[in-house]
């Protein structure tokens, strides 16, 4: 009796300036394929919910998507798993950002919202759907939120968005350590695909 090979799907892909391809896989891993076609896989601490990947200038890669409060966060994370768990059980997953180093080490893992459920919650959906990285290692994350209390920064282009349940896009710039946003704003009237 031979076990059938497992089915693994590519969820998202990105390339770096050196010609390496990074592919987030449905099997809780990321594959790095060099320009010659050699592949190395790195385990990641999430098996579902990754929606986008970006390649960093130093060989690290960045992920975003949605996860429940069981996703491990790193010390000093902008929003820890404990903070996210305060409201996540009643509404489902929250957006996250993660940076994994060139050797597969977890550099940071943080949630991007810690929605606190009211006594009679409406349907809430908060998703990180796109990510990009600059030369300094700052991550730019776009997504969609129905949480009017999604954390925005002082002086944000749009600090308030909507009534609960109305979908609005957000964009934020997260520092290279994943400990705080450089900025975070709504883009009222927009949605992130």
Short mmCIF file of C-alpha atoms in Angstrom, two decimals:
data_model
loop_
_atom_site.label_atom_id
_atom_site.label_comp_id
_atom_site.label_asym_id
_atom_site.label_seq_id
_atom_site.Cartn_x
_atom_site.Cartn_y
_atom_site.Cartn_z
CA UNK A 1 0.00 0.00 0.00
CA UNK A 2 1.49 3.31 -1.12
CA UNK A 3 0.08 6.58 0.11
CA UNK A 4 -1.12 8.96 -2.57
CA UNK A 5 0.91 12.17 -2.86
CA UNK A 6 -0.63 15.13 -1.11
CA UNK A 7 -2.21 17.87 -3.17
CA UNK A 8 -0.43 21.20 -2.78
CA UNK A 9 -1.67 24.36 -4.43
CA UNK A 10 0.13 27.62 -5.14
CA UNK A 11 -1.71 30.39 -3.31
CA UNK A 12 0.39 33.43 -4.22
CA UNK A 13 3.72 34.14 -5.91
CA UNK A 14 6.30 36.92 -5.95
CA UNK A 15 9.76 37.42 -7.45
CA UNK A 16 12.79 39.31 -6.19
CA UNK A 17 15.39 41.32 -8.13
CA UNK A 18 17.80 38.36 -8.12
CA UNK A 19 15.34 36.21 -10.10
CA UNK A 20 14.16 34.04 -7.21
CA UNK A 21 10.50 33.07 -7.17
CA UNK A 22 8.63 32.76 -3.87
CA UNK A 23 5.42 30.74 -3.78
CA UNK A 24 3.08 30.47 -0.81
CA UNK A 25 1.77 26.90 -0.74
CA UNK A 26 -1.43 25.45 0.70
CA UNK A 27 0.71 22.99 2.70
CA UNK A 28 1.84 25.58 5.31
CA UNK A 29 5.08 26.32 3.48
CA UNK A 30 6.74 28.77 1.13
CA UNK A 31 8.90 27.56 -1.73
CA UNK A 32 11.85 29.60 -2.95
CA UNK A 33 12.86 28.66 -6.50
CA UNK A 34 16.18 30.07 -7.68
CA UNK A 35 16.86 31.15 -11.29
CA UNK A 36 18.23 27.65 -12.09
CA UNK A 37 15.05 25.94 -10.88
CA UNK A 38 16.41 24.65 -7.55
CA UNK A 39 13.75 24.73 -4.85
CA UNK A 40 13.92 25.06 -1.06
CA UNK A 41 10.78 25.02 1.09
CA UNK A 42 10.32 26.76 4.40
CA UNK A 43 7.56 25.87 6.88
CA UNK A 44 5.33 28.74 7.98
CA UNK A 45 3.14 28.86 11.11
CA UNK A 46 -0.13 29.09 9.17
CA UNK A 47 -1.78 26.52 6.93
CA UNK A 48 -4.73 28.54 5.63
CA UNK A 49 -5.50 32.20 5.15
CA UNK A 50 -2.44 33.46 3.23
CA UNK A 51 -3.63 35.71 0.41
CA UNK A 52 -0.45 37.48 -0.75
CA UNK A 53 3.34 37.25 -0.62
CA UNK A 54 6.13 39.75 -1.33
CA UNK A 55 9.88 39.28 -1.70
CA UNK A 56 12.19 41.46 0.37
CA UNK A 57 15.50 42.90 -0.79
CA UNK A 58 17.48 40.71 1.62
CA UNK A 59 15.99 37.33 0.63
CA UNK A 60 13.27 37.44 3.26
CA UNK A 61 9.60 37.14 2.32
CA UNK A 62 6.46 38.77 3.67
CA UNK A 63 2.96 37.31 3.95
CA UNK A 64 -0.48 38.72 4.60
CA UNK A 65 -3.96 37.27 4.82
CA UNK A 66 -6.35 36.35 7.61
CA UNK A 67 -5.86 34.12 10.61
CA UNK A 68 -7.57 33.21 13.84
CA UNK A 69 -6.10 34.06 17.25
CA UNK A 70 -4.08 30.82 17.30
CA UNK A 71 -1.56 32.33 14.90
CA UNK A 72 1.61 32.85 16.95
CA UNK A 73 2.79 36.44 17.19
CA UNK A 74 6.32 37.53 18.04
CA UNK A 75 7.42 39.54 21.09
CA UNK A 76 6.85 43.24 20.47
CA UNK A 77 4.26 42.58 17.75
CA UNK A 78 2.13 45.59 16.90
CA UNK A 79 -1.01 43.61 17.81
CA UNK A 80 -0.36 40.36 19.68
CA UNK A 81 -2.41 37.18 19.54
CA UNK A 82 -3.68 37.94 23.05
CA UNK A 83 -4.96 41.35 21.93
CA UNK A 84 -6.55 39.85 18.82
CA UNK A 85 -8.18 37.04 20.84
CA UNK A 86 -10.22 39.55 22.81
CA UNK A 87 -12.73 39.83 19.97
CA UNK A 88 -11.82 37.31 17.31
CA UNK A 89 -13.89 34.37 18.62
CA UNK A 90 -17.22 35.94 17.73
CA UNK A 91 -16.29 37.33 14.34
CA UNK A 92 -13.75 35.01 12.78
CA UNK A 93 -10.27 35.70 11.44
CA UNK A 94 -8.36 38.96 11.46
CA UNK A 95 -5.68 40.27 9.07
CA UNK A 96 -2.04 39.56 9.81
CA UNK A 97 1.43 40.35 8.48
CA UNK A 98 4.45 38.10 8.76
CA UNK A 99 8.10 38.39 7.79
CA UNK A 100 10.27 35.27 7.36
CA UNK A 101 14.05 35.63 6.97
CA UNK A 102 16.24 34.20 4.20
CA UNK A 103 16.98 31.06 6.25
CA UNK A 104 13.34 30.49 7.18
CA UNK A 105 13.46 32.15 10.61
CA UNK A 106 10.36 34.01 11.79
CA UNK A 107 11.33 37.70 12.08
CA UNK A 108 7.89 38.97 13.00
CA UNK A 109 4.27 37.98 13.09
CA UNK A 110 1.58 40.49 14.01
CA UNK A 111 -2.12 41.02 13.64
CA UNK A 112 -3.30 44.23 11.97
CA UNK A 113 -6.56 44.67 13.91
CA UNK A 114 -7.97 43.63 17.25
CA UNK A 115 -11.67 44.11 16.61
CA UNK A 116 -13.66 44.03 19.85
CA UNK A 117 -17.06 42.51 19.33
CA UNK A 118 -20.05 44.57 20.50
CA UNK A 119 -22.91 42.86 22.32
CA UNK A 120 -24.89 42.44 19.09
CA UNK A 121 -22.23 42.12 16.38
CA UNK A 122 -22.95 42.74 12.70
CA UNK A 123 -21.16 40.71 10.06
CA UNK A 124 -17.52 41.79 10.16
CA UNK A 125 -14.94 41.01 7.53
CA UNK A 126 -11.35 42.21 7.68
CA UNK A 127 -8.87 40.88 5.11
CA UNK A 128 -5.26 41.65 4.19
CA UNK A 129 -5.25 41.07 0.42
CA UNK A 130 -2.04 42.59 -1.00
CA UNK A 131 1.51 43.21 0.23
CA UNK A 132 4.62 44.92 -1.13
CA UNK A 133 8.03 45.69 0.40
CA UNK A 134 10.46 48.57 -0.07
CA UNK A 135 14.27 48.54 -0.02
CA UNK A 136 14.33 49.34 3.70
CA UNK A 137 12.09 46.38 4.61
CA UNK A 138 8.89 48.32 5.29
CA UNK A 139 5.78 46.33 4.35
CA UNK A 140 2.84 47.98 2.56
CA UNK A 141 -0.40 46.11 3.14
CA UNK A 142 -3.76 46.75 1.53
CA UNK A 143 -7.02 45.10 2.40
CA UNK A 144 -10.67 45.50 3.12
CA UNK A 145 -12.36 46.11 6.45
CA UNK A 146 -15.88 46.49 7.76
CA UNK A 147 -14.54 47.56 11.18
CA UNK A 148 -14.95 51.33 11.67
CA UNK A 149 -12.43 51.07 14.53
CA UNK A 150 -9.67 49.57 12.37
CA UNK A 151 -6.50 51.18 13.81
CA UNK A 152 -5.43 54.28 11.88
CA UNK A 153 -2.54 56.59 12.69
CA UNK A 154 -2.60 60.25 13.69
CA UNK A 155 -2.91 62.49 10.66
CA UNK A 156 -4.20 59.64 8.48
CA UNK A 157 -5.66 60.56 5.11
CA UNK A 158 -8.96 59.06 6.30
CA UNK A 159 -9.13 58.18 10.00
CA UNK A 160 -12.75 57.09 10.03
CA UNK A 161 -14.48 55.08 7.41
CA UNK A 162 -17.95 53.88 7.69
CA UNK A 163 -20.66 52.30 9.69
CA UNK A 164 -20.10 48.70 10.75
CA UNK A 165 -20.78 46.26 7.96
CA UNK A 166 -19.83 48.61 5.10
CA UNK A 167 -16.74 47.45 3.22
CA UNK A 168 -13.90 49.97 2.93
CA UNK A 169 -10.29 49.61 1.83
CA UNK A 170 -7.35 50.21 4.12
CA UNK A 171 -3.66 50.64 3.41
CA UNK A 172 -0.85 50.71 5.93
CA UNK A 173 2.92 50.83 6.07
CA UNK A 174 4.42 48.54 8.73
CA UNK A 175 7.95 49.13 10.02
CA UNK A 176 10.66 46.51 9.29
CA UNK A 177 10.39 45.03 12.81
CA UNK A 178 6.58 44.60 12.66
CA UNK A 179 6.19 46.55 15.89
CA UNK A 180 4.21 49.57 14.68
CA UNK A 181 2.67 51.17 11.63
CA UNK A 182 4.42 54.09 9.99
CA UNK A 183 0.95 55.01 8.77
CA UNK A 184 -2.46 53.40 8.53
CA UNK A 185 -5.48 54.88 6.76
CA UNK A 186 -8.82 54.06 5.24
CA UNK A 187 -9.52 54.79 1.58
CA UNK A 188 -13.20 55.58 1.80
CA UNK A 189 -15.29 54.50 -1.13
CA UNK A 190 -12.64 52.01 -2.24
CA UNK A 191 -12.28 48.27 -1.90
CA UNK A 192 -9.13 46.16 -2.17
CA UNK A 193 -9.34 43.20 -4.54
#
